[in-house]
CSV table of C-alpha atoms in Angstrom, one decimal:
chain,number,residue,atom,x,y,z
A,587,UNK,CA,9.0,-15.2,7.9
A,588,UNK,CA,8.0,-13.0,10.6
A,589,UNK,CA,4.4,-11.8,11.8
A,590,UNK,CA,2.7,-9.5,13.5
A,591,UNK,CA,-1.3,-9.1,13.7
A,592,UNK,CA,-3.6,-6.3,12.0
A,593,UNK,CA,-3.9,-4.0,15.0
A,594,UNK,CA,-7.2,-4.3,17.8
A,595,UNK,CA,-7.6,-7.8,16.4
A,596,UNK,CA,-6.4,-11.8,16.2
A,597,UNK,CA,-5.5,-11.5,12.6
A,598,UNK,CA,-2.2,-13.0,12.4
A,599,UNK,CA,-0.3,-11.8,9.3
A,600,UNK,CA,3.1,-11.9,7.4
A,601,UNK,CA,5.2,-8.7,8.0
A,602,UNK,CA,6.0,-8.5,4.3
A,603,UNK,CA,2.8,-8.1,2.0
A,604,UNK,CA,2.4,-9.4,-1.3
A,605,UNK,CA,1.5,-6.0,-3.5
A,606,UNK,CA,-0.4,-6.8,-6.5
A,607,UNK,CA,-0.3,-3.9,-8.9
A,608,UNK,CA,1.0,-5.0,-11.7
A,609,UNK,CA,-0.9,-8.5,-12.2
A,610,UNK,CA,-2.8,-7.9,-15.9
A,611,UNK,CA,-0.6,-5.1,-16.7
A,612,UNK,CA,3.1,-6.1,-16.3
A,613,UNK,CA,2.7,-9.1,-15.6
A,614,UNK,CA,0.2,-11.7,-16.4
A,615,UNK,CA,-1.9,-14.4,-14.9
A,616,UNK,CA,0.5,-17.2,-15.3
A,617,UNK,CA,3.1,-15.1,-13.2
A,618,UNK,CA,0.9,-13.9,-11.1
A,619,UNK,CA,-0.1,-17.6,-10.1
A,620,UNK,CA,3.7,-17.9,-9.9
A,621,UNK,CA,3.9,-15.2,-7.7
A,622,UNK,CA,1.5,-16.1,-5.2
A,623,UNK,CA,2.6,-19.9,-5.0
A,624,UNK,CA,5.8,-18.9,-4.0
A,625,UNK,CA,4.7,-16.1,-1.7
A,626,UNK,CA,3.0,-18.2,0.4
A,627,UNK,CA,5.6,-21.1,0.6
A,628,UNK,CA,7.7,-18.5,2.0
A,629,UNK,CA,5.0,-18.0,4.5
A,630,UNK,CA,3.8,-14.3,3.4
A,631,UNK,CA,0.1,-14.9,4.0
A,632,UNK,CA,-0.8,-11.3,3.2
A,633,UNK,CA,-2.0,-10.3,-0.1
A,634,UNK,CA,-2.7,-6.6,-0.8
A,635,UNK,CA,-4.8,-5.6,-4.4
A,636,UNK,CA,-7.6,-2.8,-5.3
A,637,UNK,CA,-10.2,-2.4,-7.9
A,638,UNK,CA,-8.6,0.0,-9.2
A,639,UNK,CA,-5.0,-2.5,-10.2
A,640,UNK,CA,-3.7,-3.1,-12.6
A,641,UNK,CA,-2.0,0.1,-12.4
A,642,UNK,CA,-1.6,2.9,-14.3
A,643,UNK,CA,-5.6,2.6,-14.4
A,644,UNK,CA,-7.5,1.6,-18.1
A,645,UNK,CA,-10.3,1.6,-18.6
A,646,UNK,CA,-9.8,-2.0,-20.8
A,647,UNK,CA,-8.3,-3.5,-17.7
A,648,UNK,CA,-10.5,-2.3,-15.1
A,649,UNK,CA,-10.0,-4.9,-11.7
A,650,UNK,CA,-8.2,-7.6,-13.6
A,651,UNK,CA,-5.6,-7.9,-10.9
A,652,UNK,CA,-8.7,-8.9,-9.1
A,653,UNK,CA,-9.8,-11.1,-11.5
A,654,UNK,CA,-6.3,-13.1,-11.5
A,655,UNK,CA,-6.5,-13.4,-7.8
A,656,UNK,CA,-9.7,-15.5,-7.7
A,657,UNK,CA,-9.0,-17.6,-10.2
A,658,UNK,CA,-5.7,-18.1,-8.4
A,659,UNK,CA,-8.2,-19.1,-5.0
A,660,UNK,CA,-10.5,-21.0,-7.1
A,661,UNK,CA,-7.5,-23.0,-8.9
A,662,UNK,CA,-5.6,-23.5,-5.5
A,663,UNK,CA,-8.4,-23.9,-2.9
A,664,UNK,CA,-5.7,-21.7,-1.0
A,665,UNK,CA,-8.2,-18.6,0.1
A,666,UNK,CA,-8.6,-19.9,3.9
A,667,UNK,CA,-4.5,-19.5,3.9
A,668,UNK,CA,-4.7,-15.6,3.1
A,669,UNK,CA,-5.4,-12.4,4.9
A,670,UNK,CA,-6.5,-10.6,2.1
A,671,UNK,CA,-6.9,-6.9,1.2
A,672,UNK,CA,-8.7,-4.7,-0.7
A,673,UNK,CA,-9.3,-1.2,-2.2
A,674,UNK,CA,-12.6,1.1,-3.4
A,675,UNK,CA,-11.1,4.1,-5.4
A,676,UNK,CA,-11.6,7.3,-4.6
A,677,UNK,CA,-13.2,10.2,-6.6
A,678,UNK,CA,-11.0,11.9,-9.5
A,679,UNK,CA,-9.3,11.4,-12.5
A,680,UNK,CA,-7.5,7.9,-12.2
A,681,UNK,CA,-10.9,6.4,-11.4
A,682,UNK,CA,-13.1,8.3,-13.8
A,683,UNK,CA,-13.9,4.6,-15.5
A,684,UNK,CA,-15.5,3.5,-12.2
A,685,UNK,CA,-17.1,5.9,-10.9
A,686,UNK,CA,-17.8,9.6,-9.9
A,687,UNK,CA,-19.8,9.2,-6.9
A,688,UNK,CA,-17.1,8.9,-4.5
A,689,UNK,CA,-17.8,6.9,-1.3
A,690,UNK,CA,-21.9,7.1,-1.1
A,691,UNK,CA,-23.3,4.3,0.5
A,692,UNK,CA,-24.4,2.9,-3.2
A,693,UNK,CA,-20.6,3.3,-4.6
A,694,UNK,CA,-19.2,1.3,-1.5
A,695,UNK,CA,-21.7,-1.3,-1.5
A,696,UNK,CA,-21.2,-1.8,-5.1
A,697,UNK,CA,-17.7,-1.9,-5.0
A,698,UNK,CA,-17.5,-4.6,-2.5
A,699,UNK,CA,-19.9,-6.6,-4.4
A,700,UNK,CA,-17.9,-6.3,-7.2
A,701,UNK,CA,-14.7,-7.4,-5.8
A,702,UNK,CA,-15.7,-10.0,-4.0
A,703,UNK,CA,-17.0,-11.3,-7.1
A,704,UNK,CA,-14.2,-11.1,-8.9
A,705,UNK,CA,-12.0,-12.7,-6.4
A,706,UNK,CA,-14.4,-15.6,-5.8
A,707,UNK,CA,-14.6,-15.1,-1.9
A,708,UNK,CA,-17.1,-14.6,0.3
A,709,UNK,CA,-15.5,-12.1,2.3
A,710,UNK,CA,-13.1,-9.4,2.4
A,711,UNK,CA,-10.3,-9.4,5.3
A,712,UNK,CA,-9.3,-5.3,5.5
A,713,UNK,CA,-11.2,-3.1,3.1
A,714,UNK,CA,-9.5,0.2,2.7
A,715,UNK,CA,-10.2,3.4,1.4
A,716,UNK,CA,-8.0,4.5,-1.7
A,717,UNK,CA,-7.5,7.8,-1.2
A,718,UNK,CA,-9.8,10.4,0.5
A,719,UNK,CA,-12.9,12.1,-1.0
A,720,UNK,CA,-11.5,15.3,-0.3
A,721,UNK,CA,-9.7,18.0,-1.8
A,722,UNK,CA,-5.2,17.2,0.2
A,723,UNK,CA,-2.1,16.0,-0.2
A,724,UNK,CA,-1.4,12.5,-1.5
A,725,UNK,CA,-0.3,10.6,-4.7
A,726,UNK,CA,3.1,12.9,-4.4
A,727,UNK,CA,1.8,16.5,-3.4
A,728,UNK,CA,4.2,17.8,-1.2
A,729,UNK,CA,2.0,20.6,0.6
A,730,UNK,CA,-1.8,21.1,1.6
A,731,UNK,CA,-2.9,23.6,-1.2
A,732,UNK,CA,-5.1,25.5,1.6
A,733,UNK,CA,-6.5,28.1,-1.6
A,734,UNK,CA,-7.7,25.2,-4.1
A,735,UNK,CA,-11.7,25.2,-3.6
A,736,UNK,CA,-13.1,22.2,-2.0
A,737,UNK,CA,-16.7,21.7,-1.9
A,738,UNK,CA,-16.5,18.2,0.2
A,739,UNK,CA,-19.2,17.5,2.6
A,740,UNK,CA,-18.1,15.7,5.5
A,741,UNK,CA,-19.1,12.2,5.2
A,742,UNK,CA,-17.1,10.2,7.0
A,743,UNK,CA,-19.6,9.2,9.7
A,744,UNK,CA,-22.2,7.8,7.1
A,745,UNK,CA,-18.9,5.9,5.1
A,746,UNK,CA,-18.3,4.1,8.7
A,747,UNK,CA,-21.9,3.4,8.9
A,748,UNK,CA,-21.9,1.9,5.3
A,749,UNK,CA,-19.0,0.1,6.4
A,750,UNK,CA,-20.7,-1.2,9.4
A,751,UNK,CA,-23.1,-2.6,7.5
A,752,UNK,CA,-21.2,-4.4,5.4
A,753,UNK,CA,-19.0,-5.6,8.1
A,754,UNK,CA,-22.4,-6.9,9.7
A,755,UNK,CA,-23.3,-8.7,6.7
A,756,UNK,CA,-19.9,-10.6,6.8
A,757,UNK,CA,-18.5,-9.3,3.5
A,758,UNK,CA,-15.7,-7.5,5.1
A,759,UNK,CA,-14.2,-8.2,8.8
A,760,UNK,CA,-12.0,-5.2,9.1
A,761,UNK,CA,-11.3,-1.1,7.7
A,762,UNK,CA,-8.8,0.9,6.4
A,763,UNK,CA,-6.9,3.9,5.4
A,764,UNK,CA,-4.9,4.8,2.5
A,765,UNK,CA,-3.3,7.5,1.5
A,766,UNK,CA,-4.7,9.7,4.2
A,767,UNK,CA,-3.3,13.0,6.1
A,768,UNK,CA,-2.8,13.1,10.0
A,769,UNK,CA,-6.1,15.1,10.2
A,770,UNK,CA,-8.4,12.7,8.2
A,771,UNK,CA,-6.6,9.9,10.3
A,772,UNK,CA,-7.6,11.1,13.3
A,773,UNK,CA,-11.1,12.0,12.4
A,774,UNK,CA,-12.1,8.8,10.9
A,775,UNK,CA,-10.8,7.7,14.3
A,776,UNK,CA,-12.3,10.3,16.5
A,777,UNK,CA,-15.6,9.7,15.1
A,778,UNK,CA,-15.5,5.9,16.4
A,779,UNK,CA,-14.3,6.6,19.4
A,780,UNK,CA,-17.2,9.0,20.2
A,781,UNK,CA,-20.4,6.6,18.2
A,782,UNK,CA,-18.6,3.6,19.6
A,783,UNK,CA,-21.0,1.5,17.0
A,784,UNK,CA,-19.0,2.3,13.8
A,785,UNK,CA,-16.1,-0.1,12.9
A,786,UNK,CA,-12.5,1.4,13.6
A,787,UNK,CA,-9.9,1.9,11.1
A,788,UNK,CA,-6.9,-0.6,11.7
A,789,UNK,CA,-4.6,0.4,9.7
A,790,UNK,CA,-3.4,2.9,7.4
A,791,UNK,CA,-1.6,2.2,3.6
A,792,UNK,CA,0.8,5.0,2.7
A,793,UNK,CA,4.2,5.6,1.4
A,794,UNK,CA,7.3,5.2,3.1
A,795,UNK,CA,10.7,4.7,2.1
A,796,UNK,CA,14.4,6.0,2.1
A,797,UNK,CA,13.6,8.6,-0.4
A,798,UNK,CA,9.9,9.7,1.6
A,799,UNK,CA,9.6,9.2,5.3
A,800,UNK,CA,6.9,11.8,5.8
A,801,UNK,CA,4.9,9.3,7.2
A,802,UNK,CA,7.2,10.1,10.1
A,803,UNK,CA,5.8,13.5,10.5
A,804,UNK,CA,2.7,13.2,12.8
A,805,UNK,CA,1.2,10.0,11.0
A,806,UNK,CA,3.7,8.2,13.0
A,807,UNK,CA,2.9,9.2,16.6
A,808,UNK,CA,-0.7,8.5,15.5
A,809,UNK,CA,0.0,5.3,14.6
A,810,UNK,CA,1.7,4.5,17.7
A,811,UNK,CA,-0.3,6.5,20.0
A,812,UNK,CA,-3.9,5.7,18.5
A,813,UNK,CA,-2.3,1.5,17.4
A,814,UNK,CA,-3.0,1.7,13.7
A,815,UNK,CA,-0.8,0.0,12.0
A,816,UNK,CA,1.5,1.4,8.9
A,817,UNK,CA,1.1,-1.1,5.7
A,818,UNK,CA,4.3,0.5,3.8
A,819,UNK,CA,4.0,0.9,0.0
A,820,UNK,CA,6.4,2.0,-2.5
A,821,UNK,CA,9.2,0.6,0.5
A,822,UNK,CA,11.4,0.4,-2.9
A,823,UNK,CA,10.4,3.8,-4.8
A,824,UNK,CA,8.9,2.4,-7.6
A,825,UNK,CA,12.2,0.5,-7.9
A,826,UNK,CA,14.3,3.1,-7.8
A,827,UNK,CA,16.2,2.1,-4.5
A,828,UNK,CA,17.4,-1.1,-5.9
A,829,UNK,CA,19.6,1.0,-8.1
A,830,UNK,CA,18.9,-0.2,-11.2
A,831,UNK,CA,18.0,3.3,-13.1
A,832,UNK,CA,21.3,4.5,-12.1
A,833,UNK,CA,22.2,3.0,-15.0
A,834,UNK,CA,22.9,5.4,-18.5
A,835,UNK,CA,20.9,2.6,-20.1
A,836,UNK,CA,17.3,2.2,-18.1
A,837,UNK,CA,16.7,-1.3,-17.7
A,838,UNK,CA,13.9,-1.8,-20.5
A,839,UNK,CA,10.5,-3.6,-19.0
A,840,UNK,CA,10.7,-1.4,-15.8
A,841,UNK,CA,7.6,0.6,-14.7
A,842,UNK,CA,9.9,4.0,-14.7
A,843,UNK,CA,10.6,3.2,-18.5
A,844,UNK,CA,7.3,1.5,-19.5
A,845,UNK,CA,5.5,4.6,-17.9
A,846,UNK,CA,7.9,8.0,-17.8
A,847,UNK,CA,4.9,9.7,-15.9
A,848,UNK,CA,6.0,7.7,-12.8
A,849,UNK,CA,8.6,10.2,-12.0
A,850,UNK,CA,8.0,10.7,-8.6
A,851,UNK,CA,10.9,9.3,-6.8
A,852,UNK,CA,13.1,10.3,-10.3
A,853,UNK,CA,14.2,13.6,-9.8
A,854,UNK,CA,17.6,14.8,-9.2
A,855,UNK,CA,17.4,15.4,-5.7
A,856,UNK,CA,16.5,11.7,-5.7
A,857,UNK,CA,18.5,10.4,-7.6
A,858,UNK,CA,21.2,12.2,-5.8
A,859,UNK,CA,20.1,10.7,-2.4
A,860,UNK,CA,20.1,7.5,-4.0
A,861,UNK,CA,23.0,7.2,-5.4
A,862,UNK,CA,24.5,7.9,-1.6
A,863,UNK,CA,22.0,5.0,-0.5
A,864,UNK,CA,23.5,2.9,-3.0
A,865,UNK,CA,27.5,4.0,-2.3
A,866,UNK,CA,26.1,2.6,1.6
A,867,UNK,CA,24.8,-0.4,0.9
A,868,UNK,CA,27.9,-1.7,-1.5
A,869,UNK,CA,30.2,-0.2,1.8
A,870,UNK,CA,28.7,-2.7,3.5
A,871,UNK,CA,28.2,-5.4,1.1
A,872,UNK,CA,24.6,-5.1,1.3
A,873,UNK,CA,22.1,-5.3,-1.5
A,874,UNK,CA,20.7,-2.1,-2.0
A,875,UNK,CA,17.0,-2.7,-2.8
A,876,UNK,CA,17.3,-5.6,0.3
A,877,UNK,CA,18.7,-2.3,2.8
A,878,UNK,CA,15.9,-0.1,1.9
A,879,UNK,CA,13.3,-3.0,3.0
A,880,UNK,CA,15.5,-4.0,5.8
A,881,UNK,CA,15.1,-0.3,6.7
A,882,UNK,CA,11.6,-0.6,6.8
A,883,UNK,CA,11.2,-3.5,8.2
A,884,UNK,CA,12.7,-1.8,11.6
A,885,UNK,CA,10.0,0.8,12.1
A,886,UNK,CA,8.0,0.3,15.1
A,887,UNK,CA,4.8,1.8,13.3
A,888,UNK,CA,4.8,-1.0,10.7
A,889,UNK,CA,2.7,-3.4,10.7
A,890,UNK,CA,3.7,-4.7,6.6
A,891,UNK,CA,5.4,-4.0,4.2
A,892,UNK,CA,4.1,-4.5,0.8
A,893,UNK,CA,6.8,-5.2,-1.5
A,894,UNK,CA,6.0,-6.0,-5.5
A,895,UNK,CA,7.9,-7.6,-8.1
A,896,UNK,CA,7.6,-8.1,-11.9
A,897,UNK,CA,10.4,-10.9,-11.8
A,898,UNK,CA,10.9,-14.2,-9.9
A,899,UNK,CA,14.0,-12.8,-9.2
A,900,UNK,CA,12.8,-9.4,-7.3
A,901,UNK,CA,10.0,-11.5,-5.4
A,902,UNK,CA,13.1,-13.5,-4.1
A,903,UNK,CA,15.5,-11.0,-3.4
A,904,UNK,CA,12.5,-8.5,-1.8
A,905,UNK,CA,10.8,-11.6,0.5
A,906,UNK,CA,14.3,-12.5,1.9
A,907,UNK,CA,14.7,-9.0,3.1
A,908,UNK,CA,12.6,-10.0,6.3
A,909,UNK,CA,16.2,-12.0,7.2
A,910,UNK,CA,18.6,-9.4,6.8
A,911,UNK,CA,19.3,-7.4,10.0
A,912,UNK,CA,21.1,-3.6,9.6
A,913,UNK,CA,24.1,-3.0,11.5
A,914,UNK,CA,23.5,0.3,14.0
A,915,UNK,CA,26.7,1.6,11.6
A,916,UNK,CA,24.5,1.2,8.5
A,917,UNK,CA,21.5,2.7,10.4
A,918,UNK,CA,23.5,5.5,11.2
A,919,UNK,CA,25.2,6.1,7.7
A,920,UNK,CA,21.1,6.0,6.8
A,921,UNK,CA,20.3,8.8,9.1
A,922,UNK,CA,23.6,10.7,7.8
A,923,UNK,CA,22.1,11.0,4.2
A,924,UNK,CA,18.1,11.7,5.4
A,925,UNK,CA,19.5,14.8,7.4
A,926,UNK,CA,21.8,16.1,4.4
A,927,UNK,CA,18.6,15.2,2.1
A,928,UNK,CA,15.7,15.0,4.1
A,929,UNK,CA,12.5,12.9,1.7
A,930,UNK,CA,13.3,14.7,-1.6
A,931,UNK,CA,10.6,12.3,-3.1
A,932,UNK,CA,7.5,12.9,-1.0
């Protein structure tokens, strides 16, 4: 395995992350135990979940991912071996079951509570925000609708100071981003820099892949510039860039066919970049799904990549990624295809 640290601190962690979304869903507790034994014999010692997982949200299965991880830590005794991370959800449809108060002081300290109780720990590693309170572009929105109505009230200085608190209290040690835009980046950093007693955001969870490298687009001189780290999700697409839907015959317990709404890295201008990804990868005897994370795995922004399986198999294959090393001809037959199809699954 190889490491690096969460940025502006000692926290040592494994460059590929264990995602946890579909523990309780797709998988269940008896895999997921599987899952994390193996992880961390293979010396991933980063664990990524959310209140909000399993996922696609229910109401039923509300935080049962988080559920399965503490009963993992209370079975194992293995908590003081993980850097682990967490999630409050945001305001808005998928989290209607929650909540609706988005991130007041009452909704964050209740939310850390909460997950800290369900993962039997006394403290939380990196505590991230979801997605942001206001009206943008995540989740697969292309474009800032600038003429959608958005009566958000600033309130990111009183989240820090909530999360200040808590961090004071010892139930978190570190902050996050997810799913955030250059300009809500930079002001939940601006506003640290200039009340130097609110907690920093270290890093930053979004998207990035062969099929979406927006992060790329301003996010990524941020990162490197302001030293908050990129924790990659979706490195494979929601599977699509191991190949396996380029099938005629969709492979049957995968989340594309479980759940047809995930569509977002299924269109055709996708599936036509893919299918050049994956003409690359055989040229070179690669695997494909093991190229994309390979690809990742070279970005000077990143600081982990959070790969997730619902197999033995894919844990395997997605883990030994970190020891596969792109040839510059395969980097270069990668940039070939992003400049004829430039992120046609943002």
């Amino acid at each position: 395995m190889k490491y690096t640290r969460i940025p502006h601190t000692d926290i040592r962690i494994s460059k590929i992350c264990l995602g946890t979304m579909t523990w309780g869903r797709q998988n269940n507790e008896d895999e997921a135990h599987e899952q994390m034994d193996y992880a961390l014999d293979q010396g991933v010692n980063f664990f990524d979940t959310a209140e909000l997982y399993p996922v696609p949200a229910k109401k039923e299965l509300y935080a049962v991912t988080e559920e399965l991880i503490g009963n993992w830590f209370k079975k194992t005794g293995n908590r003081d071996k993980v850097v682990l991370a967490s999630k409050i959800a945001g305001p808005g449809h998928a989290a209607k079951h929650i909540r609706n108060t988005g991130f007041s002081r009452e909704s964050i300290i209740s939310a850390v509570d909460g997950s800290l109780k369900r993962l039997q720990t006394d403290y939380i590693d990196l505590y991230q925000l979801h997605w942001p309170e206001r009206n943008t572009n995540y989740f697969g929105q292309r474009g800032y609708n600038a003429y959608v109505v958005d009566v958000w009230d600033d309130t990111i200085h009183q989240v820090l100071e909530t999360l200040r608190d808590l961090i004071a209290e010892g139930k978190i040690r570190h902050v996050g981003l997810s799913n955030e835009t250059p300009w809500g980046t930079m002001r939940f950093l601006e506003e640290s820099k200039v009340h130097q007693s609110l907690p920093r955001m270290m890093t930053i969870q979004n998207p990035y892949n062969l099929l979406n490298r927006l992060f790329e687009v301003g996010l990524s001189e941020i990162s490197m510039r302001e030293q908050i780290g990129l924790l990659a999700y979706s490195p494979l697409g929601f599977g699509v860039l191991s190949g396996k839907y380029l099938t005629e015959v969709p492979p049957r317990k995968a989340r594309v066919t479980l759940f047809p709404n995930y569509s977002r890295y299924s269109g055709d201008t996708a599936v036509a970049a893919t299918e050049k990804y994956a003409q690359l990868a055989k040229e070179h005897g690669l695997s494909m799904a093991q190229m994309a994370l390979a690809f990742v795995n070279t970005r000077p922004f990143l600081t982990s990549n959070i790969i997730g399986a619902t197999s033995m198999e894919q844990l395997k294959e997605n883990i030994d990624s970190i020891n596969v090393n792109l040839s510059d001809e395969v980097l270069e037959g990668i940039e070939e295809i992003h400049k004829a199809i430039p992120n046609p699954a943002p």
